PDB file of C-alpha atoms in Angstrom:
ATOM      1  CA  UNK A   1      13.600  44.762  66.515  1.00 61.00           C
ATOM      2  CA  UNK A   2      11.678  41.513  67.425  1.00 75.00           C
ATOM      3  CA  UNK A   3      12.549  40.608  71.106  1.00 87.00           C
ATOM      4  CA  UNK A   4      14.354  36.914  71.228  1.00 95.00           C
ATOM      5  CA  UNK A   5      12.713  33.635  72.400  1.00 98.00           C
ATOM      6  CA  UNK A   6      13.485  32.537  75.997  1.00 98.00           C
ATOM      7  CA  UNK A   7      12.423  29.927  78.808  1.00 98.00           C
ATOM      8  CA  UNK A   8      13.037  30.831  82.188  1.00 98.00           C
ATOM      9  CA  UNK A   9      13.429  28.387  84.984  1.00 98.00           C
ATOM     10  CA  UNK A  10      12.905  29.981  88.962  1.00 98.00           C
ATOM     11  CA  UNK A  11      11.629  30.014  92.355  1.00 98.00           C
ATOM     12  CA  UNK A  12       9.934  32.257  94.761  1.00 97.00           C
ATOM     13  CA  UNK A  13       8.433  32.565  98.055  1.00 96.00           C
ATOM     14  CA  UNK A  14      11.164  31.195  99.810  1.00 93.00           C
ATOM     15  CA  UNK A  15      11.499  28.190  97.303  1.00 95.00           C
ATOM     16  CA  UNK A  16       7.783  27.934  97.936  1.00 96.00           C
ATOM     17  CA  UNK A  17       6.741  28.217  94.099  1.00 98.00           C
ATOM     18  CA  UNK A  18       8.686  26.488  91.509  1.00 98.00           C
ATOM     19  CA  UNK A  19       8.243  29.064  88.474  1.00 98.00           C
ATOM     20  CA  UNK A  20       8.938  28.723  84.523  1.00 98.00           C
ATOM     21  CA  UNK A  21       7.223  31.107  81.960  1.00 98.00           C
ATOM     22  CA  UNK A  22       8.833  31.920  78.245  1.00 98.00           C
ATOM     23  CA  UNK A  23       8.356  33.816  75.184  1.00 98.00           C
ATOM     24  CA  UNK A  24       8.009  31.793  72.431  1.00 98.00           C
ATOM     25  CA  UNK A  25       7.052  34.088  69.174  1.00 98.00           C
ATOM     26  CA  UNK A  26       9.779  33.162  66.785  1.00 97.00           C
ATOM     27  CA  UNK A  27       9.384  29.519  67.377  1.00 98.00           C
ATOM     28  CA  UNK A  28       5.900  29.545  67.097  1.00 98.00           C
ATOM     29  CA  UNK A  29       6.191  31.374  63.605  1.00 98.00           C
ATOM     30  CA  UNK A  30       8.357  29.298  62.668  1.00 97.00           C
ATOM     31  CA  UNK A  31       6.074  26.328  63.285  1.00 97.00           C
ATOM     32  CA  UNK A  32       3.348  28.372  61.575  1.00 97.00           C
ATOM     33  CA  UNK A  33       5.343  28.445  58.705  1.00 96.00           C
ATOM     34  CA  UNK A  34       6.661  24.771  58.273  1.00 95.00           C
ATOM     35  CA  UNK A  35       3.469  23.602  58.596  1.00 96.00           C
ATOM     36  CA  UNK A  36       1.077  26.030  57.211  1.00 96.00           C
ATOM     37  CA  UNK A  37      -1.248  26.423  59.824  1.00 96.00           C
ATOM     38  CA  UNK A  38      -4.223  28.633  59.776  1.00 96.00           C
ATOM     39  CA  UNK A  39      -4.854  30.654  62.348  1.00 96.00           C
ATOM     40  CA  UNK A  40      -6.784  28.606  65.076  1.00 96.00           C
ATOM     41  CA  UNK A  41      -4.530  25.744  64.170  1.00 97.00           C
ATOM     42  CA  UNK A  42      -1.586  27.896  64.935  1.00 97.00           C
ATOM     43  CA  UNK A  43      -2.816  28.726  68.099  1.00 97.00           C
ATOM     44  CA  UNK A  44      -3.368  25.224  69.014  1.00 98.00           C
ATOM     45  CA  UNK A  45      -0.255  24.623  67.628  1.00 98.00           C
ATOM     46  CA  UNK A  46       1.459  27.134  69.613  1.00 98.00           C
ATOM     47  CA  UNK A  47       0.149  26.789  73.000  1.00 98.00           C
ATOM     48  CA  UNK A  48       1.186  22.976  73.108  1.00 98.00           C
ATOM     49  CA  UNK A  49       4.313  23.985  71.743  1.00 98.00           C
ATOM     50  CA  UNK A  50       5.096  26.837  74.023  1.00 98.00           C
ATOM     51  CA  UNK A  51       3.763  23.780  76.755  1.00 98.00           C
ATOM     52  CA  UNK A  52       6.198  21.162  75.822  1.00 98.00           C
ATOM     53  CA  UNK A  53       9.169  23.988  75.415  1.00 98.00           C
ATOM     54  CA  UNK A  54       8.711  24.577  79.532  1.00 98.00           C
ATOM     55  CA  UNK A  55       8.070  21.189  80.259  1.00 98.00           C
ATOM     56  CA  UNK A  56      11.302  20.169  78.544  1.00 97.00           C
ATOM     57  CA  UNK A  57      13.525  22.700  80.703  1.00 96.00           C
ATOM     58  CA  UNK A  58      12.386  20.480  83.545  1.00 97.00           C
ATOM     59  CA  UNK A  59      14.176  17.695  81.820  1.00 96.00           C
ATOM     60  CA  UNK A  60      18.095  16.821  82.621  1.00 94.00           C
ATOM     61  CA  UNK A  61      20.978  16.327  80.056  1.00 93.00           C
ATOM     62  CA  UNK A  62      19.884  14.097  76.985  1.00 93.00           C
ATOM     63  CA  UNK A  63      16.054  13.610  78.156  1.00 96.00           C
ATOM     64  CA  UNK A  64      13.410  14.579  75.798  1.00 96.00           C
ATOM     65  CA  UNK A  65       9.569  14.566  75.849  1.00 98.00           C
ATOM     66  CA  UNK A  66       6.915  14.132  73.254  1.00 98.00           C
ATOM     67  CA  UNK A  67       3.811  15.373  74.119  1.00 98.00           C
ATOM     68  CA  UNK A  68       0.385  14.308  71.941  1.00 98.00           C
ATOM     69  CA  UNK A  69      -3.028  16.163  72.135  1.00 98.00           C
ATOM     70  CA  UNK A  70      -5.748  13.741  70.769  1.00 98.00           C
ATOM     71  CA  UNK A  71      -9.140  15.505  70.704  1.00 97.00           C
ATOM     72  CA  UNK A  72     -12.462  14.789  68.797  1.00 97.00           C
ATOM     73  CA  UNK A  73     -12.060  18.172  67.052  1.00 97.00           C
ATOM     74  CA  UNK A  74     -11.448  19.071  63.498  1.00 98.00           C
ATOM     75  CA  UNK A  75      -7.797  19.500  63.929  1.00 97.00           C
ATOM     76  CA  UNK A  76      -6.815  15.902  64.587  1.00 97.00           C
ATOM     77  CA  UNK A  77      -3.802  15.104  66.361  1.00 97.00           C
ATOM     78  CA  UNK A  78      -1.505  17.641  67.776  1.00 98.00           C
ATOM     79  CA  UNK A  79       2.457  16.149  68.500  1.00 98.00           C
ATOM     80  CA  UNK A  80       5.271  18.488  69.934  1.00 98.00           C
ATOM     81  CA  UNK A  81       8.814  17.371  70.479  1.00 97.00           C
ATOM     82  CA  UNK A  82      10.992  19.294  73.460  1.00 98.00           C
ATOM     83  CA  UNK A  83      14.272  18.275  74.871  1.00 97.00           C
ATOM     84  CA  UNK A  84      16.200  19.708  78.041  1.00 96.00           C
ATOM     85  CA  UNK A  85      18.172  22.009  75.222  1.00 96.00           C
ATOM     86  CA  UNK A  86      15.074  23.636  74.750  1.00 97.00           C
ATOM     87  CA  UNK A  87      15.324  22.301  70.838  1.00 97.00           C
ATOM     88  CA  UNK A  88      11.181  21.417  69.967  1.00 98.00           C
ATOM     89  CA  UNK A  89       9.710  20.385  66.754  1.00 97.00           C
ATOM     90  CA  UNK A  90       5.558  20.092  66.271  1.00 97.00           C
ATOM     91  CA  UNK A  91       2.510  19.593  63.760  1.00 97.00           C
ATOM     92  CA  UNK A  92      -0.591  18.780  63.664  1.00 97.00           C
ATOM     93  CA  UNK A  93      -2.615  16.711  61.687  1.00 97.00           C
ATOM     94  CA  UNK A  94      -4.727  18.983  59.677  1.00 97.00           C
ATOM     95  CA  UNK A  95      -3.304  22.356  59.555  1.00 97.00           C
ATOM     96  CA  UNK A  96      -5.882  24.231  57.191  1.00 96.00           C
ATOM     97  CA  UNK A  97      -8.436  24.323  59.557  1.00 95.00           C
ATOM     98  CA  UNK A  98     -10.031  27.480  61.114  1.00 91.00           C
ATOM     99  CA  UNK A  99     -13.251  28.394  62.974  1.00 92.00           C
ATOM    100  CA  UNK A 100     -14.823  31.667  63.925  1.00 88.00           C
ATOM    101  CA  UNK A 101     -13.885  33.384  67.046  1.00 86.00           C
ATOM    102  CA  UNK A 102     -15.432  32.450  70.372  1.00 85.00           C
ATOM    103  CA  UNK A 103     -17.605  34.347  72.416  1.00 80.00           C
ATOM    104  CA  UNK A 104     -14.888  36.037  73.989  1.00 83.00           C
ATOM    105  CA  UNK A 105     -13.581  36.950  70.668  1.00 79.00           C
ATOM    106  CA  UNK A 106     -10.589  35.291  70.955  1.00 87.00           C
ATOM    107  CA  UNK A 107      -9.573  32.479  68.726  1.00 91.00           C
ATOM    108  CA  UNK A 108     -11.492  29.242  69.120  1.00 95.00           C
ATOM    109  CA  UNK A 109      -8.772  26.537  70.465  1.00 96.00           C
ATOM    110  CA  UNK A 110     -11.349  24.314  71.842  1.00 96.00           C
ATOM    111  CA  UNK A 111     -13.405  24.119  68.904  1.00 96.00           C
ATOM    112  CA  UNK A 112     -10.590  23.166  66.400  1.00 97.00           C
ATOM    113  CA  UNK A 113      -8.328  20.934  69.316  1.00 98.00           C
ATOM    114  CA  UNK A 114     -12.012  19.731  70.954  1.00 97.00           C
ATOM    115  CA  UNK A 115     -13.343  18.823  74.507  1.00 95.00           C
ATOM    116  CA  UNK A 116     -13.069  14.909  74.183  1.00 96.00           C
ATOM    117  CA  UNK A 117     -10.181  13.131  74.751  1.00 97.00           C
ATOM    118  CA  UNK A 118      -6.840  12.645  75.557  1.00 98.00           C
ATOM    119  CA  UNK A 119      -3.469  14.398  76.955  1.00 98.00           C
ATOM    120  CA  UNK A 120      -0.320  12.311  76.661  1.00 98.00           C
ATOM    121  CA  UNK A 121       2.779  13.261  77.850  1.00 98.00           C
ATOM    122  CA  UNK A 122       5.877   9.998  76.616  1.00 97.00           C
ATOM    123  CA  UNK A 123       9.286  10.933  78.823  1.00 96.00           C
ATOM    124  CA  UNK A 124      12.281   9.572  77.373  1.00 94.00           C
ATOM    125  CA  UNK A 125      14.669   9.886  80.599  1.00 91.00           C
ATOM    126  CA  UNK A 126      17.141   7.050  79.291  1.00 85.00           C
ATOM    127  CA  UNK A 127      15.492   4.479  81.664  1.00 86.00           C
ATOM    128  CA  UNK A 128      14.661   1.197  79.788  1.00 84.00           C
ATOM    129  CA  UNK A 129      10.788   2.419  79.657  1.00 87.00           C
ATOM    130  CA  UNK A 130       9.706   5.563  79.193  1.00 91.00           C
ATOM    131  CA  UNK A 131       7.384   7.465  81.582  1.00 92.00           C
ATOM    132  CA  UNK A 132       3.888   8.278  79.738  1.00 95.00           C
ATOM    133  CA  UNK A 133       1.419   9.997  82.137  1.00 96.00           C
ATOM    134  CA  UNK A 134      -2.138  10.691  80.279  1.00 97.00           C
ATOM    135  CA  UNK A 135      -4.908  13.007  81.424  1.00 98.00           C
ATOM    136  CA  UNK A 136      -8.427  13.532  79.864  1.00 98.00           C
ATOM    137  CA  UNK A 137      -9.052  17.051  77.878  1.00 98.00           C
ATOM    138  CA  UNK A 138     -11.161  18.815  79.849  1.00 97.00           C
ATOM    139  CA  UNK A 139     -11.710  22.558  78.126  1.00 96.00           C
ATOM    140  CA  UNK A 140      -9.210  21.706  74.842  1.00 96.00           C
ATOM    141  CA  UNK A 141      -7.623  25.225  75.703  1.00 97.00           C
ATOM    142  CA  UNK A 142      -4.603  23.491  76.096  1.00 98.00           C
ATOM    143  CA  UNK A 143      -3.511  25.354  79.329  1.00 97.00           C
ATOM    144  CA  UNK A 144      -6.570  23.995  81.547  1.00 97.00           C
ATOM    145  CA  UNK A 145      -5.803  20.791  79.971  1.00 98.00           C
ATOM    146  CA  UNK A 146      -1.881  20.671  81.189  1.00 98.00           C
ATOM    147  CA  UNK A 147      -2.803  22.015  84.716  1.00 97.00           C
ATOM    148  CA  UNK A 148      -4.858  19.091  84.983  1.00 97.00           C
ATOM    149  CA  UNK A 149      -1.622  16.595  83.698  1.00 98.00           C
ATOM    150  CA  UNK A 150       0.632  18.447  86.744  1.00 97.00           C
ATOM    151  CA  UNK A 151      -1.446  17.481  89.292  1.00 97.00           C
ATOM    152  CA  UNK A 152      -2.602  13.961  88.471  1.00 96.00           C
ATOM    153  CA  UNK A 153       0.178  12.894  86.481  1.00 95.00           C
ATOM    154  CA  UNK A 154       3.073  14.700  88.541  1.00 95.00           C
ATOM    155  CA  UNK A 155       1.383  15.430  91.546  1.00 95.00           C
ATOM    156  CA  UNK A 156       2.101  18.848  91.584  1.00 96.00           C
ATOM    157  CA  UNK A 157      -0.435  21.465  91.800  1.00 96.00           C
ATOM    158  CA  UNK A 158       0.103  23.925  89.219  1.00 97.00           C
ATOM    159  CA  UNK A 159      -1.323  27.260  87.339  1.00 97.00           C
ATOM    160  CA  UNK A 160      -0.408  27.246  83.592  1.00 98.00           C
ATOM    161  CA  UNK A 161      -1.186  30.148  81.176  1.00 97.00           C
ATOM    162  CA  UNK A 162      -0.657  29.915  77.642  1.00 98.00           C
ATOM    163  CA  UNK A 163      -1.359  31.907  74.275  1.00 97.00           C
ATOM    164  CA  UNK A 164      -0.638  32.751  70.889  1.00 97.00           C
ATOM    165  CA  UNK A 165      -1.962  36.193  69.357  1.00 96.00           C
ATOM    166  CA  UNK A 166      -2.296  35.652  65.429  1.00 95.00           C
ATOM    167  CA  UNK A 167      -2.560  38.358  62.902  1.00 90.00           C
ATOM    168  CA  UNK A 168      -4.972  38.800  60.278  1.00 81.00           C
ATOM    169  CA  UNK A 169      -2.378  38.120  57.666  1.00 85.00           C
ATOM    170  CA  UNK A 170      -1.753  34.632  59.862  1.00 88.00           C
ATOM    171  CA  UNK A 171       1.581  36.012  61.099  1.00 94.00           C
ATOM    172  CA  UNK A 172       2.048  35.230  64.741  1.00 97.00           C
ATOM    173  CA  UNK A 173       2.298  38.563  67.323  1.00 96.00           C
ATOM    174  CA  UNK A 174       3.056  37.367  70.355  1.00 97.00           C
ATOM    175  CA  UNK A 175       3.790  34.073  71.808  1.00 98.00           C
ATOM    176  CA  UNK A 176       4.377  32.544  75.604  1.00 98.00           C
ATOM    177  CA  UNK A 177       2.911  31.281  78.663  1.00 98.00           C
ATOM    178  CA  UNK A 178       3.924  30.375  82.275  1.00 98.00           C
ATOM    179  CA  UNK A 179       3.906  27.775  84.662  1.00 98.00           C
ATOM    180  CA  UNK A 180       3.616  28.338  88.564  1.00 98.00           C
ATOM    181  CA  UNK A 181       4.059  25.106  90.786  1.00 98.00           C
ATOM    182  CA  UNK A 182       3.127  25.012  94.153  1.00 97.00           C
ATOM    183  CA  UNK A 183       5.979  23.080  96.337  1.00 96.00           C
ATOM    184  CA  UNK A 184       4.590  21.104  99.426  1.00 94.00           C
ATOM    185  CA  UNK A 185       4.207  23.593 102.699  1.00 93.00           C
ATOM    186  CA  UNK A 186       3.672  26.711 100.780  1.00 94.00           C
ATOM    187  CA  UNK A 187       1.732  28.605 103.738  1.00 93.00           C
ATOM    188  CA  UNK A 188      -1.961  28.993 103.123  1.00 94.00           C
ATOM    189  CA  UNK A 189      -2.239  32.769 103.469  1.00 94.00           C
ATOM    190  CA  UNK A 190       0.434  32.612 100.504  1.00 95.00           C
ATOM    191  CA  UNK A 191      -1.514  30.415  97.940  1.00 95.00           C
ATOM    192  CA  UNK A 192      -4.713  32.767  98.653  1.00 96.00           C
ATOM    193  CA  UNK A 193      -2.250  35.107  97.912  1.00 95.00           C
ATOM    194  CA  UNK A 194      -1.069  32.984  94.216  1.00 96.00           C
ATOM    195  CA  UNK A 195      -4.874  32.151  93.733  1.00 95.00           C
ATOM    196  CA  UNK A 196      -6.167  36.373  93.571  1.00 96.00           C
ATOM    197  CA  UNK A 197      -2.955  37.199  91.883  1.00 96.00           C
ATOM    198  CA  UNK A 198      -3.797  34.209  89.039  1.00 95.00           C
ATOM    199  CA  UNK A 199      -7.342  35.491  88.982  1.00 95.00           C
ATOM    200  CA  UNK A 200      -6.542  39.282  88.152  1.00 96.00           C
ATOM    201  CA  UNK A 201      -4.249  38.436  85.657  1.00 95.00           C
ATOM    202  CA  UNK A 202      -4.724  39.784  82.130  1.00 95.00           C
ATOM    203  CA  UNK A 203      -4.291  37.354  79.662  1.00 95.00           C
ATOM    204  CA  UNK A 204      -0.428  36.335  78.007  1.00 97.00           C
ATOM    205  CA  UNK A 205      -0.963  37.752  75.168  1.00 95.00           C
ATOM    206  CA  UNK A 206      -2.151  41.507  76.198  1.00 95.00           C
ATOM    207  CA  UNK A 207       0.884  41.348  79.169  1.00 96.00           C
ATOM    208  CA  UNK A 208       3.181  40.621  76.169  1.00 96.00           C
ATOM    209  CA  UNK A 209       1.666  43.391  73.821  1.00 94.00           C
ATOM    210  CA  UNK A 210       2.293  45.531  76.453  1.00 95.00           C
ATOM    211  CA  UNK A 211       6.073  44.591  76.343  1.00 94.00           C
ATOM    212  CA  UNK A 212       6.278  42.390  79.502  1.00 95.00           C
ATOM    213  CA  UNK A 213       9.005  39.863  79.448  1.00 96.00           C
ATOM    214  CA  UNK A 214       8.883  35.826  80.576  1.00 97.00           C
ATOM    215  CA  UNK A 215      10.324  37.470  83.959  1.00 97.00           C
ATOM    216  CA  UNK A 216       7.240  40.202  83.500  1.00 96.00           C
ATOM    217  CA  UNK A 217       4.410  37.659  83.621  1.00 96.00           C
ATOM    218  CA  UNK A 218       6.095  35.743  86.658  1.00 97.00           C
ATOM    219  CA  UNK A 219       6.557  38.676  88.659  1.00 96.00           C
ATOM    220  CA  UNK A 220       3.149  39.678  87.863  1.00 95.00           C
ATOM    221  CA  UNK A 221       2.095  36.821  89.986  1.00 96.00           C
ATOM    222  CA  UNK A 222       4.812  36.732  92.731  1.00 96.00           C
ATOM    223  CA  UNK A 223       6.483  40.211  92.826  1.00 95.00           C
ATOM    224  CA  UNK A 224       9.643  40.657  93.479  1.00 93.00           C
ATOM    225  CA  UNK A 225      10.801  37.686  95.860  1.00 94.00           C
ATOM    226  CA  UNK A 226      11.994  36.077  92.479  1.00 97.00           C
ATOM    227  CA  UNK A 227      15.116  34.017  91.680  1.00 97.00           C
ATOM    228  CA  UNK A 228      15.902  33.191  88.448  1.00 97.00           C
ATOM    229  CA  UNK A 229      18.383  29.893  87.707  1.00 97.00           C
ATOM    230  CA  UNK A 230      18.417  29.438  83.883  1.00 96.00           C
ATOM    231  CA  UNK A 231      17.718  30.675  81.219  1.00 97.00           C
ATOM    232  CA  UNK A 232      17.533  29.122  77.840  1.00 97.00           C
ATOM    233  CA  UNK A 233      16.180  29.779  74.051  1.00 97.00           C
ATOM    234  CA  UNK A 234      13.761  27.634  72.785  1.00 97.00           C
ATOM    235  CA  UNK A 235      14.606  26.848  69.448  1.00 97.00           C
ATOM    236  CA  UNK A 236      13.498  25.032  66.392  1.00 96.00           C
ATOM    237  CA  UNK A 237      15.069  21.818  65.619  1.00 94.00           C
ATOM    238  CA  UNK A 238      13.940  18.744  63.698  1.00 93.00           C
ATOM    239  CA  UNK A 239      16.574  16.004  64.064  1.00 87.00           C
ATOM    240  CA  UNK A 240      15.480  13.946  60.222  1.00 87.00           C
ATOM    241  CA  UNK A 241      17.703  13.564  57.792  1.00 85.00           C
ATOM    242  CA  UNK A 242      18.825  11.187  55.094  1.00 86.00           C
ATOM    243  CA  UNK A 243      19.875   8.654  56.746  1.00 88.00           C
ATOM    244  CA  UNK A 244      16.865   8.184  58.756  1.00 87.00           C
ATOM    245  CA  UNK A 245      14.797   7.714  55.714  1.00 86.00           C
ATOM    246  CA  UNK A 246      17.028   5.475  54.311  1.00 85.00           C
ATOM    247  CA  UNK A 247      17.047   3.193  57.393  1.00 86.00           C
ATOM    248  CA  UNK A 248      13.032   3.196  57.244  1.00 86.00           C
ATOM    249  CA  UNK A 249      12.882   2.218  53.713  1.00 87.00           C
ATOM    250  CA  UNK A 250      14.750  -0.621  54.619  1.00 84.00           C
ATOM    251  CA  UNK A 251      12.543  -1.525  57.128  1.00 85.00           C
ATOM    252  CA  UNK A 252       9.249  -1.975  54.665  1.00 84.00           C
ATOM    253  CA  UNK A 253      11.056  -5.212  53.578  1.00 80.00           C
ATOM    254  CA  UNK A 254      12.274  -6.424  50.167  1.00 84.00           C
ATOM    255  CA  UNK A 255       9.088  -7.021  48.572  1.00 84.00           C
ATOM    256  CA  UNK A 256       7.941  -3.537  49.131  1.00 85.00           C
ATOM    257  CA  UNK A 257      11.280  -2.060  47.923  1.00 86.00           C
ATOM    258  CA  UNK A 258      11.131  -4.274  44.754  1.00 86.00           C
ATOM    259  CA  UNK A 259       7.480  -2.887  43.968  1.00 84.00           C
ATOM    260  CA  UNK A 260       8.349   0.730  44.511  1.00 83.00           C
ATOM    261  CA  UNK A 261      11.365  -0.218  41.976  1.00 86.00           C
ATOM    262  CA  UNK A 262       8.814  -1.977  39.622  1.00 87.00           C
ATOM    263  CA  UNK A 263       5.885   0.324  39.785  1.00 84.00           C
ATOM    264  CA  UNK A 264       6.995   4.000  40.478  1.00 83.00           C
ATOM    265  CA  UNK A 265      10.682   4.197  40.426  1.00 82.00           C
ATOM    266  CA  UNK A 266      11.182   6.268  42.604  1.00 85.00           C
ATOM    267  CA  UNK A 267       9.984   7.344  46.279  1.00 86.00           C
ATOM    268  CA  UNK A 268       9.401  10.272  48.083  1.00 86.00           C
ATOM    269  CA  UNK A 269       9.630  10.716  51.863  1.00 88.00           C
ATOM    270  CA  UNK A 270       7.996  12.971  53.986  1.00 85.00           C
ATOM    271  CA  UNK A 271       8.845  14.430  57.575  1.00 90.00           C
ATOM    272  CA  UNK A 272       5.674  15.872  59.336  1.00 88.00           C
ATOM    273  CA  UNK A 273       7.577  17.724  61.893  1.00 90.00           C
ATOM    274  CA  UNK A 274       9.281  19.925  58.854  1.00 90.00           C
ATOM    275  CA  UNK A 275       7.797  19.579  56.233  1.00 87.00           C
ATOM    276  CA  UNK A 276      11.077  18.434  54.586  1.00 88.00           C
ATOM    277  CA  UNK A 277      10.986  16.086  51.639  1.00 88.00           C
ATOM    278  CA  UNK A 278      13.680  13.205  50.736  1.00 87.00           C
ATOM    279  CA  UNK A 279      13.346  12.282  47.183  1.00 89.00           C
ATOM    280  CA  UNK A 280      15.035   8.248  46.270  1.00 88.00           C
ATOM    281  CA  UNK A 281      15.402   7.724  42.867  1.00 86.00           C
ATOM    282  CA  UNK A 282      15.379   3.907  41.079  1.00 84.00           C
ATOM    283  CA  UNK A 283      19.079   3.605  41.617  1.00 84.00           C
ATOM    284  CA  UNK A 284      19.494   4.645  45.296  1.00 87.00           C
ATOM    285  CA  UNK A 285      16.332   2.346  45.691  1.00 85.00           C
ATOM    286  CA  UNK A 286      18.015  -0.593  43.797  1.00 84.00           C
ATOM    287  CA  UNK A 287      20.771   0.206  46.384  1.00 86.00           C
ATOM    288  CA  UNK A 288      18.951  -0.162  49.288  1.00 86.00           C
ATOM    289  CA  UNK A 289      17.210  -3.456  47.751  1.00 83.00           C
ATOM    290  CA  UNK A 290      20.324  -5.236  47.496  1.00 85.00           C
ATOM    291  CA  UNK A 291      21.575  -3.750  50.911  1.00 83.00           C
ATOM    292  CA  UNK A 292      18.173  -5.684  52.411  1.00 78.00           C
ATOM    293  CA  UNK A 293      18.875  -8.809  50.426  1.00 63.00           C
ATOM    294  CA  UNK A 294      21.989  -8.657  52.153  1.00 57.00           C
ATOM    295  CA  UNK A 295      20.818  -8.225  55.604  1.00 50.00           C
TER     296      UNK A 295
END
């Protein structure tokens, strides 16, 4: 039986090391599936996913995240949704794209995500602006490229690890990551300590195909002085619907509406996060026209 998704939230050392790591194979597949991806996109896909899923537990209440990977490689744009329920939603923007393995034989991230660009990370926290911190890529790994975010953008030194392990048949294996944060004081002698353990680490992915847990790969890293406060399931959740698409039809304007009316009579809407599609025919459209005029 397939182990189920979860995010765990800790500390260790003393409260010296602020700790997350998750398993994230069912949401990833399900990702894969909505959107189609190919292998190295679903990778991509998956580690920025599996990203923003930990980075939203560190959220309060109603807060959410979106989190945008712009590189100059042939995947485009990469956008994941997470929210402090642990609900995420993702795509990218070309999904059929795949590329030969690496020379580590692993899946090429870097080629498909690329190493030009730009991180973003937009926090909703229900302030009147939103926070948006923004980092260059600097390896389009993903993981290298959020460790880099945590310290300039949050200030917090940090060791991420992320991966996705993709079949041959494009079904996704294994799933997760982690996230170690170094909290101000930690004693020297202790982040040599963090620093060899990081270093002999196998990767995620072969820790998870042996059948270590999220609470595995941390205490891989920290041992046993461990404490964990929550623990969550990542989940799957697109928040479109109907309504929504109604409400941005009406937004194109009259004119728009009329020619849509005149020319195809009909319209079809599209969500990218899920692949869901929200057919209007001439009469709900002449509907929505004379709701406009109104307005």
């Amino acid at each position: 039986m397939a182990l189920k998704d979860e995010i765990i939230r800790g500390t260790a050392w003393d409260g010296g090391l602020r700790v997350f790591a998750a398993r994230t194979t069912a949401l990833v597949s399900e990702l894969q599936r909505r959107q189609d991806t190919f292998p190295t996109a679903t990778a991509a896909l998956g580690r920025t996913a599996t990203a923003a899923a930990m980075l939203g537990i560190m959220l309060k209440g109603q807060e959410k995240l979106t989190v945008q990977v712009k590189g100059d490689g042939p995947i485009g744009q990469i956008v994941v949704d997470a929210n402090a329920a642990g609900e995420v939603r993702g795509y990218v923007d070309h999904p059929h794209v795949h590329l030969p393995s690496n020379g580590q034989g692993k899946l090429d991230v870097a080629g498909v995500v690329g190493r030009t660009g730009q991180l973003h990370v937009t926090k909703d926290l229900g302030l009147k602006d939103p926070y948006r911190g923004s980092v260059p890529i600097i390896s389009g790994e993903i993981a290298e490229d959020f460790t880099l975010y945590f310290a300039e953008s949050e200030q917090t030194p940090s060791a991420v690890g992320l991966g996705v392990l993709v079949e041959t048949d494009n079904s996704v294996l294994h799933a997760g990551g982690f996230v170690v944060q170094v909290m101000p004081g930690l004693p020297e002698a202790r982040l040599v300590r963090l620093e060899q353990a990081i270093g002999a680490m196998p990767h995620v992915t072969a820790l998870m195909d042996q059948g270590e847990s999220p609470e595995g790969l941390l205490r891989f890293l920290v041992g046993d002085d461990l404490t964990i406060h929550q623990t969550i399931e990542p989940v799957f959740q697109c928040h479109c619907s109907r309504e929504r698409f109604e409400r941005a039809l009406l937004t194109i304007g009259k004119s728009e509406l009329r020619n849509l009316i005149d020319e195809d009579g009909q319209a079809e809407t599209h969500c990218h996060f899920c692949n869901e599609k929200y057919l209007f025919d001439g009469e709900e459209l002449e509907a929505l026209y004379r709701l406009a005029d109104r307005d």
